[in-house]
Tab-separated table of C-alpha atoms and ligand atoms in Angstrom:
chain	number	residue	atom	x	y	z
A	1	MET	CA	8.062	13.081	-165.476
A	2	ILE	CA	4.970	13.182	-163.295
A	3	ILE	CA	1.684	12.181	-164.849
A	4	VAL	CA	-1.099	13.703	-162.792
A	5	MET	CA	-4.371	11.847	-163.280
A	6	GLU	CA	-7.698	13.634	-163.103
A	7	ARG	CA	-9.763	13.320	-159.972
A	8	GLY	CA	-12.025	10.358	-160.538
A	9	ALA	CA	-9.872	8.781	-163.278
A	10	THR	CA	-10.956	5.152	-163.627
A	11	LYS	CA	-8.829	2.090	-162.880
A	12	GLU	CA	-8.832	1.250	-166.589
A	13	GLN	CA	-7.600	4.727	-167.514
A	14	ILE	CA	-4.816	4.467	-164.939
A	15	GLN	CA	-3.856	1.015	-166.210
A	16	HIS	CA	-3.792	2.317	-169.771
A	17	VAL	CA	-1.396	5.096	-168.734
A	18	PHE	CA	0.838	2.508	-167.003
A	19	ASP	CA	0.937	0.515	-170.246
A	20	ARG	CA	1.760	3.557	-172.356
A	21	ILE	CA	4.548	4.637	-169.979
A	22	ARG	CA	6.095	1.171	-170.181
A	23	GLU	CA	5.768	1.104	-173.978
A	24	LEU	CA	7.726	4.341	-174.063
A	25	GLY	CA	10.482	2.613	-172.090
A	26	TYR	CA	9.935	4.078	-168.623
A	27	ASP	CA	9.334	2.547	-165.199
A	28	VAL	CA	6.018	3.204	-163.508
A	29	HIS	CA	5.948	4.484	-159.918
A	30	PRO	CA	2.354	5.193	-158.915
A	31	ILE	CA	1.328	7.119	-155.829
A	32	TYR	CA	-2.302	6.619	-154.884
A	33	GLY	CA	-3.479	9.720	-153.038
A	34	VAL	CA	-6.818	10.219	-151.360
A	35	GLU	CA	-7.955	12.574	-154.097
A	36	ARG	CA	-6.047	11.482	-157.152
A	37	THR	CA	-3.338	9.234	-158.490
A	38	VAL	CA	-0.027	10.601	-159.657
A	39	ILE	CA	2.375	8.447	-161.599
A	40	GLY	CA	6.118	8.872	-161.727
A	41	ALA	CA	7.564	7.845	-165.087
A	42	ILE	CA	11.240	7.285	-164.453
A	43	GLY	CA	13.904	6.375	-166.962
A	44	ASP	CA	16.237	7.805	-169.531
A	45	GLU	CA	16.063	11.572	-169.162
A	46	ARG	CA	17.005	12.257	-172.769
A	47	GLY	CA	13.687	11.108	-174.194
A	48	LYS	CA	11.424	12.625	-171.605
A	49	SER	CA	9.567	14.796	-174.097
A	50	ARG	CA	8.077	11.559	-175.516
A	51	LEU	CA	6.031	11.268	-172.345
A	52	GLN	CA	4.400	14.589	-173.108
A	53	VAL	CA	2.083	12.772	-175.562
A	54	LEU	CA	0.300	11.293	-172.548
A	55	GLU	CA	-1.274	14.693	-171.980
A	56	SER	CA	-3.909	13.823	-174.587
A	57	VAL	CA	-4.725	10.413	-173.068
A	58	PRO	CA	-8.167	10.200	-171.369
A	59	GLY	CA	-8.012	10.599	-167.589
A	60	VAL	CA	-4.699	12.480	-167.629
A	61	GLU	CA	-4.817	16.021	-166.282
A	62	LYS	CA	-1.233	17.073	-166.947
A	63	VAL	CA	2.312	15.893	-167.468
A	64	VAL	CA	4.990	17.818	-165.609
A	65	PRO	CA	8.748	17.357	-165.460
A	66	ILE	CA	10.554	16.466	-162.223
A	67	LEU	CA	13.236	19.099	-162.044
A	68	LYS	CA	15.453	17.649	-159.339
A	69	PRO	CA	17.845	14.791	-160.164
A	70	PHE	CA	16.467	12.757	-157.259
A	71	LYS	CA	13.133	11.777	-158.711
A	72	LEU	CA	11.627	9.106	-156.469
A	73	VAL	CA	12.850	10.301	-153.105
A	74	GLY	CA	12.083	13.966	-153.794
A	75	ARG	CA	9.008	15.855	-152.755
A	76	GLU	CA	8.037	16.844	-156.277
A	77	LEU	CA	6.604	13.388	-156.892
A	78	ARG	CA	5.414	12.697	-153.376
A	79	GLN	CA	4.465	15.551	-151.089
A	80	GLN	CA	3.280	13.437	-148.204
A	81	ARG	CA	5.975	12.331	-145.729
A	82	SER	CA	6.865	8.657	-145.806
A	83	VAL	CA	6.659	6.523	-142.709
A	84	VAL	CA	9.004	3.540	-142.688
A	85	GLN	CA	7.201	0.861	-140.748
A	86	ILE	CA	9.505	-1.480	-138.860
A	87	ARG	CA	7.356	-3.987	-137.009
A	88	HIS	CA	5.386	-1.863	-134.508
A	89	ILE	CA	7.411	1.362	-134.959
A	90	GLY	CA	6.716	3.891	-137.707
A	91	VAL	CA	9.855	5.920	-138.367
A	92	GLY	CA	8.764	9.321	-139.665
A	93	SER	CA	5.532	9.251	-137.664
A	94	ASP	CA	4.888	11.504	-134.658
A	95	GLN	CA	6.786	9.019	-132.543
A	96	LEU	CA	10.524	9.728	-132.458
A	97	ALA	CA	12.657	6.681	-133.228
A	98	ILE	CA	15.350	6.231	-130.609
A	99	MET	CA	18.185	3.915	-131.595
A	100	ALA	CA	20.796	3.392	-128.920
A	101	GLY	CA	23.553	1.020	-127.970
A	102	PRO	CA	27.279	0.488	-128.166
A	103	CYS	CA	29.411	1.233	-131.177
A	104	SER	CA	30.371	-2.454	-131.380
A	105	VAL	CA	28.882	-5.623	-130.005
A	106	GLU	CA	31.741	-6.816	-127.784
A	107	ASN	CA	30.400	-9.730	-125.796
A	108	ARG	CA	27.159	-11.236	-124.512
A	109	GLU	CA	27.095	-9.476	-121.196
A	110	GLN	CA	27.925	-6.060	-122.674
A	111	ILE	CA	25.165	-6.159	-125.285
A	112	LEU	CA	22.492	-7.655	-123.035
A	113	THR	CA	23.236	-5.148	-120.273
A	114	THR	CA	23.169	-2.233	-122.711
A	115	ALA	CA	19.941	-3.465	-124.264
A	116	LYS	CA	18.195	-3.481	-120.894
A	117	ILE	CA	19.505	-0.016	-120.034
A	118	VAL	CA	18.431	1.639	-123.287
A	119	LYS	CA	15.074	-0.121	-123.290
A	120	GLU	CA	14.385	1.068	-119.770
A	121	ALA	CA	15.250	4.637	-120.777
A	122	GLY	CA	12.834	4.586	-123.719
A	123	ALA	CA	14.733	3.442	-126.829
A	124	GLN	CA	12.846	1.262	-129.314
A	125	PHE	CA	15.939	0.114	-131.242
A	126	LEU	CA	19.188	-1.477	-130.136
A	127	ARG	CA	22.149	-0.459	-132.265
A	128	GLY	CA	25.493	-2.257	-132.311
A	129	GLY	CA	28.034	-3.071	-134.984
A	130	ALA	CA	28.975	-6.660	-135.726
A	131	PHE	CA	30.913	-5.738	-138.868
A	132	LYS	CA	32.912	-2.607	-138.064
A	133	PRO	CA	34.413	-0.189	-140.598
A	134	ARG	CA	37.579	0.717	-138.660
A	135	THR	CA	40.164	3.181	-139.882
A	136	SER	CA	42.995	0.940	-138.698
A	137	PRO	CA	43.215	-2.732	-139.667
A	138	TYR	CA	44.705	-3.392	-136.232
A	139	ASP	CA	41.601	-2.172	-134.390
A	140	PHE	CA	38.735	-4.429	-133.293
A	141	GLN	CA	36.830	-5.415	-136.442
A	142	GLY	CA	33.657	-6.757	-134.814
A	143	LEU	CA	32.315	-10.165	-133.793
A	144	GLU	CA	30.652	-10.671	-137.180
A	145	ILE	CA	28.036	-13.471	-137.209
A	146	GLU	CA	28.515	-14.104	-133.499
A	147	GLY	CA	27.710	-10.413	-132.913
A	148	LEU	CA	24.553	-10.666	-135.008
A	149	LYS	CA	23.382	-13.627	-132.939
A	150	LEU	CA	23.961	-11.703	-129.724
A	151	LEU	CA	21.910	-8.796	-131.061
A	152	ALA	CA	19.084	-11.206	-131.873
A	153	GLU	CA	19.293	-12.609	-128.358
A	154	ALA	CA	19.053	-9.085	-126.942
A	155	ARG	CA	15.958	-8.509	-129.093
A	156	GLU	CA	14.367	-11.658	-127.709
A	157	GLN	CA	15.031	-10.568	-124.153
A	158	THR	CA	13.921	-6.960	-124.506
A	159	GLY	CA	11.656	-6.653	-127.553
A	160	LEU	CA	13.972	-3.968	-128.961
A	161	LEU	CA	14.352	-3.810	-132.734
A	162	VAL	CA	17.870	-4.379	-134.032
A	163	VAL	CA	19.822	-2.021	-136.287
A	164	THR	CA	23.256	-3.079	-137.466
A	165	GLU	CA	25.627	-2.355	-140.332
A	166	VAL	CA	26.451	-4.336	-143.434
A	167	MET	CA	29.676	-3.525	-145.258
A	168	ASN	CA	30.088	-6.337	-147.750
A	169	PRO	CA	27.500	-7.541	-150.274
A	170	ARG	CA	28.337	-11.143	-149.356
A	171	ASP	CA	27.042	-10.528	-145.799
A	172	ILE	CA	23.709	-8.939	-146.776
A	173	LEU	CA	21.612	-12.048	-146.309
A	174	SER	CA	23.208	-12.902	-142.949
A	175	VAL	CA	22.697	-9.386	-141.645
A	176	ALA	CA	19.119	-9.379	-142.942
A	177	LYS	CA	18.434	-12.613	-141.092
A	178	TYR	CA	19.139	-10.969	-137.728
A	179	ALA	CA	18.488	-7.244	-138.238
A	180	ASP	CA	15.200	-5.347	-138.379
A	181	LEU	CA	16.917	-2.352	-139.971
A	182	ILE	CA	20.099	-2.601	-142.046
A	183	GLN	CA	22.611	0.199	-141.726
A	184	ILE	CA	24.721	1.390	-144.631
A	185	GLY	CA	27.529	3.303	-142.949
A	186	ALA	CA	28.993	6.652	-143.907
A	187	ARG	CA	31.988	5.049	-145.596
A	188	ASN	CA	29.721	3.047	-147.875
A	189	MET	CA	27.100	5.639	-148.761
A	190	GLN	CA	28.407	5.761	-152.322
A	191	ASN	CA	29.331	2.093	-152.582
A	192	PHE	CA	26.950	1.682	-155.487
A	193	SER	CA	27.434	-2.083	-155.770
A	194	LEU	CA	26.403	-2.460	-152.148
A	195	LEU	CA	23.434	-0.115	-152.679
A	196	LYS	CA	22.319	-2.128	-155.682
A	197	GLU	CA	22.558	-5.432	-153.831
A	198	VAL	CA	21.187	-4.508	-150.429
A	199	GLY	CA	17.699	-4.265	-151.908
A	200	GLN	CA	17.665	-8.076	-152.181
A	201	ALA	CA	17.371	-8.279	-148.437
A	202	ASN	CA	13.911	-6.765	-148.478
A	203	LYS	CA	14.549	-5.037	-145.163
A	204	PRO	CA	14.350	-1.320	-144.313
A	205	ILE	CA	17.619	0.552	-144.715
A	206	LEU	CA	19.279	3.227	-142.627
A	207	LEU	CA	21.482	5.207	-145.005
A	208	LYS	CA	24.101	7.338	-143.270
A	209	ARG	CA	25.474	10.458	-144.907
A	210	GLY	CA	28.989	9.994	-146.243
A	211	ILE	CA	31.879	11.679	-144.495
A	212	MET	CA	32.409	14.021	-147.442
A	213	ALA	CA	28.952	13.818	-149.006
A	214	LYS	CA	26.782	16.729	-150.017
A	215	VAL	CA	23.092	16.594	-149.199
A	216	GLN	CA	22.357	16.023	-152.862
A	217	GLU	CA	24.771	13.077	-152.977
A	218	LEU	CA	22.994	11.535	-149.995
A	219	LEU	CA	19.701	11.910	-151.824
A	220	MET	CA	21.149	10.390	-154.989
A	221	ALA	CA	22.387	7.410	-152.963
A	222	ALA	CA	18.840	7.000	-151.625
A	223	GLU	CA	17.599	7.308	-155.204
A	224	TYR	CA	19.712	4.255	-156.104
A	225	LEU	CA	17.726	2.279	-153.557
A	226	ALA	CA	14.372	3.715	-154.633
A	227	ALA	CA	15.137	3.101	-158.310
A	228	GLN	CA	15.235	-0.612	-157.514
A	229	GLY	CA	11.876	-0.401	-155.787
A	230	HIS	CA	13.357	-0.105	-152.305
A	231	HIS	CA	11.382	2.682	-150.655
A	232	ASN	CA	11.844	1.849	-146.986
A	233	VAL	CA	14.812	4.104	-146.480
A	234	ILE	CA	15.706	6.286	-143.489
A	235	LEU	CA	18.390	8.943	-143.902
A	236	CYS	CA	20.872	9.765	-141.167
A	237	GLU	CA	22.868	12.955	-140.677
A	238	ARG	CA	26.051	11.938	-138.838
A	239	GLY	CA	28.422	14.831	-139.361
A	240	ILE	CA	30.744	15.695	-142.211
A	241	ARG	CA	34.432	16.438	-142.412
A	242	THR	CA	35.249	20.131	-142.439
A	243	PHE	CA	38.310	22.251	-141.621
A	244	GLU	CA	37.189	22.226	-137.986
A	245	ASP	CA	39.048	19.542	-136.087
A	246	ALA	CA	38.013	20.452	-132.557
A	247	THR	CA	35.220	17.919	-133.019
A	248	ARG	CA	35.477	14.552	-134.791
A	249	ASN	CA	33.050	15.755	-137.485
A	250	THR	CA	30.880	18.812	-137.960
A	251	LEU	CA	27.275	17.860	-137.306
A	252	ASP	CA	25.322	19.554	-140.072
A	253	LEU	CA	22.025	20.242	-138.375
A	254	SER	CA	20.912	22.506	-141.188
A	255	ALA	CA	20.734	19.340	-143.284
A	256	VAL	CA	17.761	18.194	-141.212
A	257	PRO	CA	15.225	20.884	-142.119
A	258	LEU	CA	16.745	21.039	-145.606
A	259	LEU	CA	16.247	17.310	-146.148
A	260	ARG	CA	12.710	17.596	-144.826
A	261	GLU	CA	12.051	20.144	-147.566
A	262	LEU	CA	13.708	18.112	-150.293
A	263	THR	CA	12.632	14.545	-149.525
A	264	HIS	CA	9.674	12.665	-148.115
A	265	LEU	CA	11.995	10.114	-146.464
A	266	PRO	CA	12.436	10.164	-142.679
A	267	VAL	CA	15.624	11.781	-141.370
A	268	ILE	CA	17.344	10.879	-138.130
A	269	VAL	CA	20.464	12.318	-136.493
A	270	ASP	CA	23.514	10.620	-134.995
A	271	PRO	CA	25.103	13.203	-132.696
A	272	SER	CA	27.619	10.649	-131.360
A	273	HIS	CA	29.632	10.298	-134.576
A	274	GLY	CA	28.609	13.860	-135.411
A	275	CYS	CA	30.861	15.342	-132.742
A	276	GLY	CA	32.832	12.467	-131.195
A	277	ILE	CA	32.781	14.040	-127.717
A	278	ARG	CA	30.553	12.619	-124.988
A	279	SER	CA	29.672	15.924	-123.318
A	280	LEU	CA	28.432	17.405	-126.598
A	281	VAL	CA	26.090	14.551	-127.438
A	282	PRO	CA	23.132	15.541	-125.202
A	283	PRO	CA	22.882	19.185	-126.359
A	284	LEU	CA	23.217	18.132	-130.009
A	285	ALA	CA	20.604	15.416	-129.580
A	286	LYS	CA	18.136	17.977	-128.234
A	287	ALA	CA	18.999	20.419	-131.012
A	288	ALA	CA	18.369	17.666	-133.564
A	289	VAL	CA	14.873	17.083	-132.213
A	290	ALA	CA	14.221	20.826	-132.277
A	291	ALA	CA	15.433	20.904	-135.907
A	292	GLY	CA	12.795	18.349	-136.864
A	293	ALA	CA	14.666	15.029	-136.777
A	294	ASP	CA	12.485	11.930	-136.876
A	295	GLY	CA	14.767	10.115	-134.480
A	296	LEU	CA	18.184	9.784	-132.898
A	297	LEU	CA	21.024	7.281	-133.091
A	298	ILE	CA	23.107	7.418	-129.929
A	299	GLU	CA	26.056	5.403	-128.690
A	300	VAL	CA	25.699	4.149	-125.128
A	301	HIS	CA	28.054	1.783	-123.318
A	302	PRO	CA	27.800	0.288	-119.810
A	303	ASN	CA	31.464	1.116	-119.309
A	304	PRO	CA	32.691	3.556	-121.989
A	305	GLU	CA	36.244	3.609	-120.627
A	306	GLU	CA	36.622	-0.014	-121.628
A	307	ALA	CA	34.784	0.156	-124.942
A	308	LEU	CA	36.566	-1.484	-127.878
A	309	SER	CA	35.464	1.367	-130.152
A	310	ASP	CA	34.192	4.925	-129.767
A	311	GLY	CA	34.298	4.980	-125.955
A	312	GLN	CA	35.054	8.719	-125.958
A	313	GLN	CA	31.688	9.529	-127.517
A	314	SER	CA	29.580	6.841	-125.795
A	315	LEU	CA	27.224	7.996	-123.086
A	316	PHE	CA	27.224	6.429	-119.637
A	317	PRO	CA	23.907	4.722	-118.872
A	318	ASP	CA	22.739	7.419	-116.466
A	319	GLN	CA	23.587	10.146	-118.973
A	320	PHE	CA	21.461	8.402	-121.571
A	321	SER	CA	18.516	8.055	-119.176
A	322	ALA	CA	18.760	11.744	-118.265
A	323	LEU	CA	18.958	12.691	-121.932
A	324	MET	CA	15.827	10.697	-122.737
A	325	LYS	CA	13.926	12.605	-120.067
A	326	ASP	CA	14.984	15.888	-121.688
A	327	VAL	CA	14.306	14.631	-125.194
A	328	ARG	CA	10.720	13.847	-124.210
A	329	LYS	CA	10.215	17.541	-123.417
A	330	TYR	CA	11.763	18.662	-126.684
A	331	ALA	CA	9.670	16.114	-128.544
A	332	GLU	CA	6.527	17.519	-126.980
A	333	LEU	CA	7.399	21.016	-128.162
A	334	GLU	CA	7.588	19.594	-131.675
A	335	GLY	CA	4.233	17.843	-131.299
A	336	ARG	CA	5.949	14.469	-131.051
A	337	TYR	CA	6.582	11.798	-128.464
A	338	ILE	CA	8.875	8.868	-127.743
B	1	PEP	C1	28.438	3.474	-136.593
B	1	PEP	O1	27.250	3.836	-136.596
B	1	PEP	O2	28.943	2.739	-135.732
B	1	PEP	C2	29.331	4.001	-137.630
B	1	PEP	C3	30.468	3.396	-137.920
B	1	PEP	O3	28.875	5.133	-138.159
B	1	PEP	P1	29.368	5.965	-139.441
B	1	PEP	O4	29.221	5.041	-140.601
B	1	PEP	O5	28.423	7.119	-139.446
B	1	PEP	O6	30.788	6.364	-139.179
B	2	MN	MN1	30.844	4.163	-133.530
């Protein structure tokens, strides 16, 4: 339920409402607006009518139900867009967040070279997997802790922020030690144990849409994070599996404006995994910006032919630089910048 306080409700009145909500067995999620405070009362849906009694409490204007199943991440409770602040970059602000780098961290030279290239072209984040979710157990699985250390070294040299994936709850604290943004990959979007534990890290989270996940399931996964008080969440559209097998996945660009209507969380797009074909990445990246994405996640490799994973969809350095020039123009049309 949403408890809308009157304009000018006093601190004491607001505190009293908090106390009453808790007495009734609900969690309190306040949003302090410029004009008024609204309070989300979240908990067992079956007894929600009990909250209706708050309508007669001084300072309360009205009590309204949240109709959607995603309560905290939805726009019913919070109309204003959220900006996830990661050091000096606000994801969801007018500045587009550009995250670029190889699929996997392979060695020192590869990651440091890539970091310099993507930084030069305008990226603010370096991406690279140290723990890789590979379809085959015989494929390269990532450098693990060594990979995390190399990412941190690249950050020191370039000032780029680091985004990297965690797959196993036991690695959360190690990943959090080196990453600025923790990625939950598509294969783990509904790994609810991981979602429940990743909040411990107290780091922003990039939540990628599952391979077979509906938009609502993505939002419910984000709701798991928010329900534990973890609000620094960025969503990522990365393509879904459909009957079409001409591309690796079908990039669902309609999800971008749809998510912007349904949630206040920032939404970025990964066209690389979205199509799996290098030549399609630049047009899809531009389309994503035109569709309202708050940023892009793009695979770039200094030598894609020798990449240990996802070489076929990784851009060559000069392709990435050219794309960034184009993206700046698209961003401007959207009233945004890099
Ligand atoms: C990745 O970003 O390298 C990755 C494995 O992505 P996804 O989880 O979307 O497949
Ligand atoms: Mn990849």
